[in-house]
Structures are given as C-alpha cells and as structure tokens.
PDB file of C-alpha atoms in Angstrom:
ATOM      1  CA  MET A  19       0.000   0.000   0.000  1.00 58.00           C
ATOM      2  CA  GLU A  20       1.719   3.182  -1.174  1.00 86.00           C
ATOM      3  CA  ILE A  21       0.802   6.090   1.108  1.00 93.00           C
ATOM      4  CA  ASP A  22       2.597   9.446   1.345  1.00 96.00           C
ATOM      5  CA  LEU A  23       0.408  11.127   3.980  1.00 97.00           C
ATOM      6  CA  ILE A  24      -1.812  10.000   6.854  1.00 97.00           C
ATOM      7  CA  VAL A  25      -4.251  12.550   8.265  1.00 98.00           C
ATOM      8  CA  PHE A  26      -5.265  11.699  11.832  1.00 98.00           C
ATOM      9  CA  ASP A  27      -8.192  13.121  13.772  1.00 95.00           C
ATOM     10  CA  MET A  28      -7.579  14.297  17.355  1.00 93.00           C
ATOM     11  CA  ALA A  29     -10.229  13.618  20.042  1.00 89.00           C
ATOM     12  CA  GLY A  30     -11.277   9.977  20.145  1.00 87.00           C
ATOM     13  CA  THR A  31      -8.728   8.909  17.534  1.00 94.00           C
ATOM     14  CA  THR A  32      -5.297   9.967  18.791  1.00 95.00           C
ATOM     15  CA  VAL A  33      -6.300  11.819  21.983  1.00 94.00           C
ATOM     16  CA  HIS A  34      -8.090  10.323  24.984  1.00 90.00           C
ATOM     17  CA  ASP A  35      -9.864  13.067  26.912  1.00 81.00           C
ATOM     18  CA  GLY A  36     -12.279  11.251  29.204  1.00 80.00           C
ATOM     19  CA  ASP A  37     -15.387  12.155  27.172  1.00 81.00           C
ATOM     20  CA  ALA A  38     -14.602  15.855  27.543  1.00 84.00           C
ATOM     21  CA  VAL A  39     -16.035  16.961  24.203  1.00 83.00           C
ATOM     22  CA  HIS A  40     -19.434  15.462  24.949  1.00 85.00           C
ATOM     23  CA  ARG A  41     -19.488  16.946  28.434  1.00 88.00           C
ATOM     24  CA  ALA A  42     -18.321  20.391  27.328  1.00 88.00           C
ATOM     25  CA  LEU A  43     -20.862  20.523  24.506  1.00 86.00           C
ATOM     26  CA  GLU A  44     -23.598  19.307  26.821  1.00 90.00           C
ATOM     27  CA  GLY A  45     -22.689  21.938  29.416  1.00 90.00           C
ATOM     28  CA  ALA A  46     -22.438  24.815  26.951  1.00 90.00           C
ATOM     29  CA  LEU A  47     -25.753  23.875  25.351  1.00 89.00           C
ATOM     30  CA  ALA A  48     -27.437  23.514  28.743  1.00 90.00           C
ATOM     31  CA  ALA A  49     -26.242  27.002  29.699  1.00 90.00           C
ATOM     32  CA  ALA A  50     -27.919  28.208  26.490  1.00 87.00           C
ATOM     33  CA  GLY A  51     -31.160  26.465  27.494  1.00 87.00           C
ATOM     34  CA  VAL A  52     -30.836  23.297  25.409  1.00 86.00           C
ATOM     35  CA  ARG A  53     -30.791  19.796  26.900  1.00 88.00           C
ATOM     36  CA  ALA A  54     -29.211  17.597  24.231  1.00 87.00           C
ATOM     37  CA  SER A  55     -28.948  13.837  24.595  1.00 86.00           C
ATOM     38  CA  ARG A  56     -25.751  11.885  24.062  1.00 85.00           C
ATOM     39  CA  GLU A  57     -27.116  10.524  20.785  1.00 86.00           C
ATOM     40  CA  GLN A  58     -27.918  14.021  19.510  1.00 88.00           C
ATOM     41  CA  ILE A  59     -24.458  15.290  20.414  1.00 88.00           C
ATOM     42  CA  ASN A  60     -22.864  12.197  18.885  1.00 84.00           C
ATOM     43  CA  ALA A  61     -24.578  13.017  15.587  1.00 85.00           C
ATOM     44  CA  VAL A  62     -22.545  16.254  15.263  1.00 85.00           C
ATOM     45  CA  MET A  63     -19.217  14.949  16.581  1.00 81.00           C
ATOM     46  CA  GLY A  64     -16.304  15.750  14.288  1.00 77.00           C
ATOM     47  CA  MET A  65     -17.947  18.852  12.827  1.00 83.00           C
ATOM     48  CA  PRO A  66     -16.443  22.298  13.440  1.00 83.00           C
ATOM     49  CA  LYS A  67     -17.729  23.092  16.895  1.00 85.00           C
ATOM     50  CA  PRO A  68     -19.566  26.337  15.970  1.00 87.00           C
ATOM     51  CA  VAL A  69     -21.415  24.353  13.284  1.00 88.00           C
ATOM     52  CA  ALA A  70     -22.208  21.566  15.745  1.00 88.00           C
ATOM     53  CA  ILE A  71     -23.535  24.073  18.283  1.00 90.00           C
ATOM     54  CA  GLN A  72     -25.563  25.957  15.691  1.00 89.00           C
ATOM     55  CA  THR A  73     -27.072  22.699  14.400  1.00 88.00           C
ATOM     56  CA  LEU A  74     -28.228  21.595  17.839  1.00 88.00           C
ATOM     57  CA  LEU A  75     -29.470  25.022  18.954  1.00 86.00           C
ATOM     58  CA  ALA A  76     -31.497  25.433  15.773  1.00 83.00           C
ATOM     59  CA  GLU A  77     -32.891  21.900  16.006  1.00 79.00           C
ATOM     60  CA  PHE A  78     -34.099  22.311  19.557  1.00 79.00           C
ATOM     61  CA  ARG A  79     -35.554  25.747  18.964  1.00 74.00           C
ATOM     62  CA  GLY A  80     -37.313  24.824  15.747  1.00 68.00           C
ATOM     63  CA  GLN A  81     -35.330  27.352  13.745  1.00 67.00           C
ATOM     64  CA  ALA A  82     -33.662  27.168  10.367  1.00 61.00           C
ATOM     65  CA  VAL A  83     -30.497  28.582  11.976  1.00 64.00           C
ATOM     66  CA  ALA A  84     -29.591  29.864  15.421  1.00 67.00           C
ATOM     67  CA  SER A  85     -28.521  33.493  15.749  1.00 76.00           C
ATOM     68  CA  ASP A  86     -24.828  34.259  15.387  1.00 80.00           C
ATOM     69  CA  ARG A  87     -24.738  35.888  18.816  1.00 85.00           C
ATOM     70  CA  THR A  88     -26.235  32.831  20.533  1.00 86.00           C
ATOM     71  CA  VAL A  89     -23.883  30.457  18.741  1.00 88.00           C
ATOM     72  CA  GLU A  90     -20.869  32.642  19.534  1.00 90.00           C
ATOM     73  CA  ALA A  91     -21.744  32.794  23.242  1.00 91.00           C
ATOM     74  CA  ALA A  92     -22.245  29.023  23.448  1.00 90.00           C
ATOM     75  CA  HIS A  93     -19.024  28.368  21.557  1.00 90.00           C
ATOM     76  CA  ASP A  94     -17.092  30.719  23.853  1.00 91.00           C
ATOM     77  CA  ASP A  95     -18.466  28.736  26.806  1.00 92.00           C
ATOM     78  CA  PHE A  96     -17.450  25.463  25.125  1.00 89.00           C
ATOM     79  CA  LEU A  97     -13.980  26.891  24.411  1.00 89.00           C
ATOM     80  CA  ARG A  98     -13.436  27.881  28.054  1.00 91.00           C
ATOM     81  CA  ARG A  99     -14.450  24.420  29.247  1.00 90.00           C
ATOM     82  CA  MET A 100     -12.191  22.661  26.767  1.00 86.00           C
ATOM     83  CA  LEU A 101      -9.135  24.855  27.349  1.00 90.00           C
ATOM     84  CA  TRP A 102      -9.369  24.209  31.080  1.00 89.00           C
ATOM     85  CA  HIS A 103      -9.800  20.475  30.533  1.00 87.00           C
ATOM     86  CA  TYR A 104      -6.963  20.024  28.051  1.00 87.00           C
ATOM     87  CA  GLY A 105      -4.669  22.248  30.061  1.00 84.00           C
ATOM     88  CA  SER A 106      -5.038  20.555  33.420  1.00 84.00           C
ATOM     89  CA  HIS A 107      -7.286  17.488  33.630  1.00 87.00           C
ATOM     90  CA  PRO A 108      -5.505  14.188  34.409  1.00 89.00           C
ATOM     91  CA  ASP A 109      -7.724  12.252  31.971  1.00 87.00           C
ATOM     92  CA  VAL A 110      -5.981  13.876  28.995  1.00 90.00           C
ATOM     93  CA  ARG A 111      -3.451  11.571  27.355  1.00 93.00           C
ATOM     94  CA  GLU A 112      -2.680  10.137  23.959  1.00 94.00           C
ATOM     95  CA  CYS A 113      -4.624   7.121  22.796  1.00 93.00           C
ATOM     96  CA  PRO A 114      -2.604   3.900  23.119  1.00 93.00           C
ATOM     97  CA  GLY A 115      -0.107   3.590  20.311  1.00 91.00           C
ATOM     98  CA  ALA A 116      -0.409   7.155  18.940  1.00 95.00           C
ATOM     99  CA  SER A 117       3.237   8.221  19.363  1.00 95.00           C
ATOM    100  CA  GLU A 118       4.342   4.761  18.300  1.00 94.00           C
ATOM    101  CA  ILE A 119       2.391   4.879  15.037  1.00 94.00           C
ATOM    102  CA  PHE A 120       3.489   8.474  14.311  1.00 96.00           C
ATOM    103  CA  ALA A 121       7.137   7.513  14.755  1.00 94.00           C
ATOM    104  CA  TRP A 122       6.719   4.331  12.709  1.00 93.00           C
ATOM    105  CA  CYS A 123       5.159   6.293   9.845  1.00 93.00           C
ATOM    106  CA  ARG A 124       8.018   8.773   9.882  1.00 91.00           C
ATOM    107  CA  ARG A 125      10.531   5.919   9.707  1.00 91.00           C
ATOM    108  CA  MET A 126       8.606   4.512   6.743  1.00 91.00           C
ATOM    109  CA  GLY A 127       8.762   7.874   4.938  1.00 93.00           C
ATOM    110  CA  ILE A 128       5.062   8.653   5.439  1.00 95.00           C
ATOM    111  CA  HIS A 129       4.056  12.192   6.402  1.00 97.00           C
ATOM    112  CA  THR A 130       1.942  12.439   9.556  1.00 97.00           C
ATOM    113  CA  ALA A 131      -0.607  15.204  10.053  1.00 98.00           C
ATOM    114  CA  ILE A 132      -3.430  16.130  12.408  1.00 97.00           C
ATOM    115  CA  ASP A 133      -6.755  17.707  11.529  1.00 97.00           C
ATOM    116  CA  THR A 134      -9.485  18.554  14.006  1.00 94.00           C
ATOM    117  CA  GLY A 135     -12.959  19.971  14.376  1.00 88.00           C
ATOM    118  CA  PHE A 136     -11.563  22.092  17.215  1.00 88.00           C
ATOM    119  CA  SER A 137     -10.349  25.670  16.840  1.00 89.00           C
ATOM    120  CA  ARG A 138      -6.620  26.399  16.710  1.00 94.00           C
ATOM    121  CA  ALA A 139      -6.671  27.532  20.365  1.00 90.00           C
ATOM    122  CA  ILE A 140      -7.876  24.121  21.563  1.00 89.00           C
ATOM    123  CA  ALA A 141      -5.658  22.222  19.127  1.00 93.00           C
ATOM    124  CA  ASP A 142      -2.588  24.080  20.408  1.00 93.00           C
ATOM    125  CA  ALA A 143      -3.537  23.357  24.024  1.00 90.00           C
ATOM    126  CA  ILE A 144      -3.689  19.639  23.220  1.00 92.00           C
ATOM    127  CA  LEU A 145      -0.453  19.652  21.226  1.00 94.00           C
ATOM    128  CA  ALA A 146       1.349  21.517  24.024  1.00 92.00           C
ATOM    129  CA  ARG A 147       0.055  19.039  26.596  1.00 91.00           C
ATOM    130  CA  LEU A 148       1.125  15.949  24.629  1.00 94.00           C
ATOM    131  CA  GLY A 149       4.394  17.288  23.192  1.00 94.00           C
ATOM    132  CA  TRP A 150       4.010  15.716  19.765  1.00 96.00           C
ATOM    133  CA  ARG A 151       5.368  18.706  17.831  1.00 92.00           C
ATOM    134  CA  GLU A 152       8.396  19.078  20.098  1.00 93.00           C
ATOM    135  CA  ALA A 153       9.126  15.387  19.653  1.00 95.00           C
ATOM    136  CA  GLY A 154       9.104  15.803  15.863  1.00 95.00           C
ATOM    137  CA  LEU A 155       6.235  13.357  15.384  1.00 97.00           C
ATOM    138  CA  LEU A 156       4.042  15.547  13.174  1.00 97.00           C
ATOM    139  CA  ASP A 157       4.685  17.199   9.829  1.00 97.00           C
ATOM    140  CA  ALA A 158       1.627  19.463   9.833  1.00 97.00           C
ATOM    141  CA  THR A 159      -1.572  20.301  11.711  1.00 98.00           C
ATOM    142  CA  VAL A 160      -4.736  22.191  10.817  1.00 98.00           C
ATOM    143  CA  ALA A 161      -7.783  23.301  12.811  1.00 96.00           C
ATOM    144  CA  SER A 162     -11.298  23.846  11.522  1.00 91.00           C
ATOM    145  CA  ASP A 163     -11.111  27.643  11.931  1.00 92.00           C
ATOM    146  CA  GLU A 164      -8.129  27.808   9.558  1.00 96.00           C
ATOM    147  CA  VAL A 165      -9.995  26.702   6.435  1.00 95.00           C
ATOM    148  CA  ALA A 166     -13.103  27.925   4.639  1.00 94.00           C
ATOM    149  CA  ARG A 167     -15.095  24.768   5.398  1.00 93.00           C
ATOM    150  CA  GLY A 168     -14.656  22.134   8.074  1.00 89.00           C
ATOM    151  CA  ARG A 169     -15.750  18.515   7.976  1.00 90.00           C
ATOM    152  CA  PRO A 170     -17.332  16.814   6.137  1.00 93.00           C
ATOM    153  CA  HIS A 171     -15.807  19.025   3.425  1.00 95.00           C
ATOM    154  CA  PRO A 172     -12.308  18.164   2.161  1.00 97.00           C
ATOM    155  CA  ASP A 173     -10.669  21.530   2.895  1.00 97.00           C
ATOM    156  CA  MET A 174      -8.542  20.469   5.885  1.00 97.00           C
ATOM    157  CA  ILE A 175      -7.147  17.420   4.105  1.00 98.00           C
ATOM    158  CA  GLN A 176      -6.374  19.526   1.040  1.00 98.00           C
ATOM    159  CA  HIS A 177      -4.647  22.083   3.284  1.00 98.00           C
ATOM    160  CA  LEU A 178      -2.459  19.351   4.773  1.00 98.00           C
ATOM    161  CA  MET A 179      -1.665  17.894   1.368  1.00 98.00           C
ATOM    162  CA  ALA A 180      -0.419  21.305   0.263  1.00 98.00           C
ATOM    163  CA  ALA A 181       1.588  21.721   3.477  1.00 98.00           C
ATOM    164  CA  THR A 182       3.357  18.369   2.981  1.00 98.00           C
ATOM    165  CA  GLY A 183       3.754  18.528  -0.800  1.00 97.00           C
ATOM    166  CA  VAL A 184       1.423  15.610  -1.518  1.00 97.00           C
ATOM    167  CA  THR A 185      -0.594  16.126  -4.707  1.00 96.00           C
ATOM    168  CA  ASP A 186      -2.401  12.825  -5.259  1.00 97.00           C
ATOM    169  CA  PRO A 187      -5.273  11.998  -2.851  1.00 97.00           C
ATOM    170  CA  ALA A 188      -4.907   8.358  -3.874  1.00 96.00           C
ATOM    171  CA  ARG A 189      -1.726   8.419  -1.786  1.00 96.00           C
ATOM    172  CA  VAL A 190      -3.484   9.832   1.285  1.00 97.00           C
ATOM    173  CA  MET A 191      -5.079   7.970   4.191  1.00 97.00           C
ATOM    174  CA  LYS A 192      -7.616   9.558   6.532  1.00 97.00           C
ATOM    175  CA  VAL A 193      -8.048   8.107  10.045  1.00 97.00           C
ATOM    176  CA  GLY A 194     -10.896   9.121  12.353  1.00 93.00           C
ATOM    177  CA  ASP A 195     -13.585   7.921  14.730  1.00 91.00           C
ATOM    178  CA  THR A 196     -16.757   9.648  13.467  1.00 90.00           C
ATOM    179  CA  PRO A 197     -19.023   9.463  10.411  1.00 92.00           C
ATOM    180  CA  VAL A 198     -17.963  12.969   9.371  1.00 92.00           C
ATOM    181  CA  ASP A 199     -14.304  11.885   9.422  1.00 95.00           C
ATOM    182  CA  ILE A 200     -15.232   9.144   6.973  1.00 96.00           C
ATOM    183  CA  ALA A 201     -17.264  11.539   4.822  1.00 96.00           C
ATOM    184  CA  GLN A 202     -14.377  14.007   4.804  1.00 97.00           C
ATOM    185  CA  GLY A 203     -11.953  11.345   3.621  1.00 97.00           C
ATOM    186  CA  HIS A 204     -14.247  10.306   0.798  1.00 97.00           C
ATOM    187  CA  ALA A 205     -14.907  13.948  -0.154  1.00 97.00           C
ATOM    188  CA  ALA A 206     -11.161  14.548  -0.437  1.00 97.00           C
ATOM    189  CA  GLY A 207     -10.755  11.500  -2.673  1.00 97.00           C
ATOM    190  CA  CYS A 208      -8.537   9.626  -0.219  1.00 97.00           C
ATOM    191  CA  ARG A 209      -7.911   6.091  -1.385  1.00 92.00           C
ATOM    192  CA  TYR A 210      -7.996   4.814   2.194  1.00 94.00           C
ATOM    193  CA  VAL A 211     -10.458   6.003   4.825  1.00 97.00           C
ATOM    194  CA  VAL A 212      -9.901   4.191   8.112  1.00 96.00           C
ATOM    195  CA  ALA A 213     -12.422   4.271  10.951  1.00 95.00           C
ATOM    196  CA  VAL A 214     -11.271   3.644  14.530  1.00 93.00           C
ATOM    197  CA  THR A 215     -13.889   1.989  16.742  1.00 90.00           C
ATOM    198  CA  SER A 216     -12.229   2.882  20.064  1.00 83.00           C
ATOM    199  CA  GLY A 217     -13.485   6.474  19.994  1.00 75.00           C
ATOM    200  CA  SER A 218     -16.929   8.070  19.965  1.00 75.00           C
ATOM    201  CA  HIS A 219     -18.697   5.600  17.624  1.00 85.00           C
ATOM    202  CA  THR A 220     -19.049   1.840  17.489  1.00 84.00           C
ATOM    203  CA  GLU A 221     -18.308  -0.445  14.553  1.00 87.00           C
ATOM    204  CA  ASP A 222     -22.028  -0.791  13.846  1.00 87.00           C
ATOM    205  CA  GLU A 223     -22.400   2.993  13.759  1.00 90.00           C
ATOM    206  CA  LEU A 224     -19.386   3.518  11.493  1.00 92.00           C
ATOM    207  CA  ARG A 225     -19.720   0.652   9.014  1.00 92.00           C
ATOM    208  CA  PRO A 226     -22.730   2.107   7.099  1.00 92.00           C
ATOM    209  CA  HIS A 227     -20.606   5.136   6.168  1.00 92.00           C
ATOM    210  CA  ARG A 228     -18.305   2.931   4.071  1.00 94.00           C
ATOM    211  CA  PRO A 229     -14.815   3.264   5.509  1.00 94.00           C
ATOM    212  CA  THR A 230     -12.307   1.263   3.517  1.00 95.00           C
ATOM    213  CA  HIS A 231     -11.071  -0.276   6.759  1.00 94.00           C
ATOM    214  CA  LEU A 232     -12.287  -0.599  10.343  1.00 94.00           C
ATOM    215  CA  ILE A 233      -9.765  -0.993  13.170  1.00 92.00           C
ATOM    216  CA  ALA A 234     -10.107  -1.249  16.938  1.00 91.00           C
ATOM    217  CA  ALA A 235      -6.769   0.412  17.796  1.00 90.00           C
ATOM    218  CA  LEU A 236      -4.221   2.690  16.149  1.00 91.00           C
ATOM    219  CA  ARG A 237      -1.505   0.035  16.248  1.00 89.00           C
ATOM    220  CA  GLN A 238      -3.538  -1.935  13.692  1.00 91.00           C
ATOM    221  CA  LEU A 239      -2.660   0.690  11.075  1.00 91.00           C
ATOM    222  CA  LYS A 240       0.626  -1.163  10.614  1.00 89.00           C
ATOM    223  CA  ASP A 241      -1.368  -4.179   9.450  1.00 88.00           C
ATOM    224  CA  VAL A 242      -3.585  -2.039   7.211  1.00 88.00           C
ATOM    225  CA  LEU A 243      -0.546  -0.443   5.588  1.00 85.00           C
ATOM    226  CA  GLY A 244       0.852  -3.877   4.909  1.00 79.00           C
ATOM    227  CA  LEU A 245      -2.262  -5.132   3.120  1.00 48.00           C
ATOM    228  CA  GLU A 246      -3.115  -4.948  -0.519  1.00 40.00           C
ATOM    229  CA  ALA A 247      -6.090  -2.674  -1.145  1.00 37.00           C
ATOM    230  CA  GLU A 248      -9.412  -4.462  -1.153  1.00 38.00           C
ATOM    231  CA  GLU A 249     -12.851  -3.313  -2.144  1.00 36.00           C
ATOM    232  CA  GLY A 250     -15.206  -2.449   0.726  1.00 39.00           C
ATOM    233  CA  VAL A 251     -14.488  -2.693   4.430  1.00 42.00           C
ATOM    234  CA  ALA A 252     -11.655  -4.943   5.517  1.00 40.00           C
TER     235      ALA A 252
END
C-alpha cells in the first residue's frame, strides 16, 4: 500500500480526553437552554464546533439557523471548558499507540498530520500538553477555523496535502472515529479512509458510512498499511 500522507483526527482517535467533548458541549448547550442527549451530540461529533452548536441550537428551537450571537456565546463557553480540561485534567493523554504509530510512519517515509474539528486555540492546548510537535512526530496540523469549510468538506485534508507537498489523494489515508471523518476522507478522494472503533462511535455505527477499513486500535494501522487494497471494508 503506497501512502505518502496519513491525516489523523484528534479527540477519540489519537487523543483520549475522558469524554470531555461530549461533556463540554452538553454543558455549553445547557447554559444556552438546550438539553441535548448523548445521541444528539454524537450526531454532530467531528464537525467544526460552531457548526455543531448551531445545528443543535437550531434543532431544539425549531429554527432554520440559530442566531450568530447565541452560537458565539455558546461556543465561547465550550472553548473555556475545553481549554481548562486540556490544560489541566488528568484524563488527557494520547490514545494507546499514537506516538508509536506516528514515529513508525516517519521511519517509513510517510508524512503524519493532524486535523481537528476544534479551533486552533484548543488544538494548540492539546499539542502543548502531549508534546508531539516538540518530539518531531508531526509534519503538519490544521484546525477547523483555519480553512473555509470544516468537515465533512475536504478543505482540511487539502490544506495538509499542500503543506506536505502531496498532490495525489490516492496516496493519502484519513483516520478518524466519526461518520464525518469518513465523509471528509471520501470527499477529499482519499484512497484509504480508516475508521477507529475505540473512539466516539461503534463499529455498527461507522460501518454504514463505508470506511475502507475498520480498526479497533491505532496500532492496527501497521497491518492495514501492509495489506493490498481491497474493495469495501476490511
């Protein structure tokens, strides 16, 4: 399998945060008067967080769209909760095998990159906490507020391809734990779109979105990279 670039998601894929995203979204929405269930929040996981918040606020209030001011206030609340959590909470750590697989990819000549539905402020807090950039494990990162469109659109993957000099999406792999990660990979034309079942969604929830491969842990990417491409889910 010839791959030049792997684009990894953050929360739930490479970063374990103790369910912080769900809890922060739930808290910020509750402060705005909306009581969202876990299933409803799960449906917007992976999206840019202002879009996720706007979607849920509008849905609960029976509106086409929520007002910009309401969304901005809820997102600011979410941002404060997440920055505190990623800066200090003991639950924050890398998912098992993340540094190992980053280093292995680098040894194999494969670029490693991170994309995220978080803003740059949250992404930098996570990266500072885990030390991946300082350790030289990542070639590039991009946050959803640094491109015109976040997931499920292909903009972040295209940004990372440009940053690493990769021109052919058939030589790119996307790895994530949500349906919108899978949709993003397909939208970008990635030949391989790998879904990780150890994050926010189960295998049964991810399979209908047609990942090319399903894995239970990041370390299994070594096996995926050693396989010949097959049609459908491996």
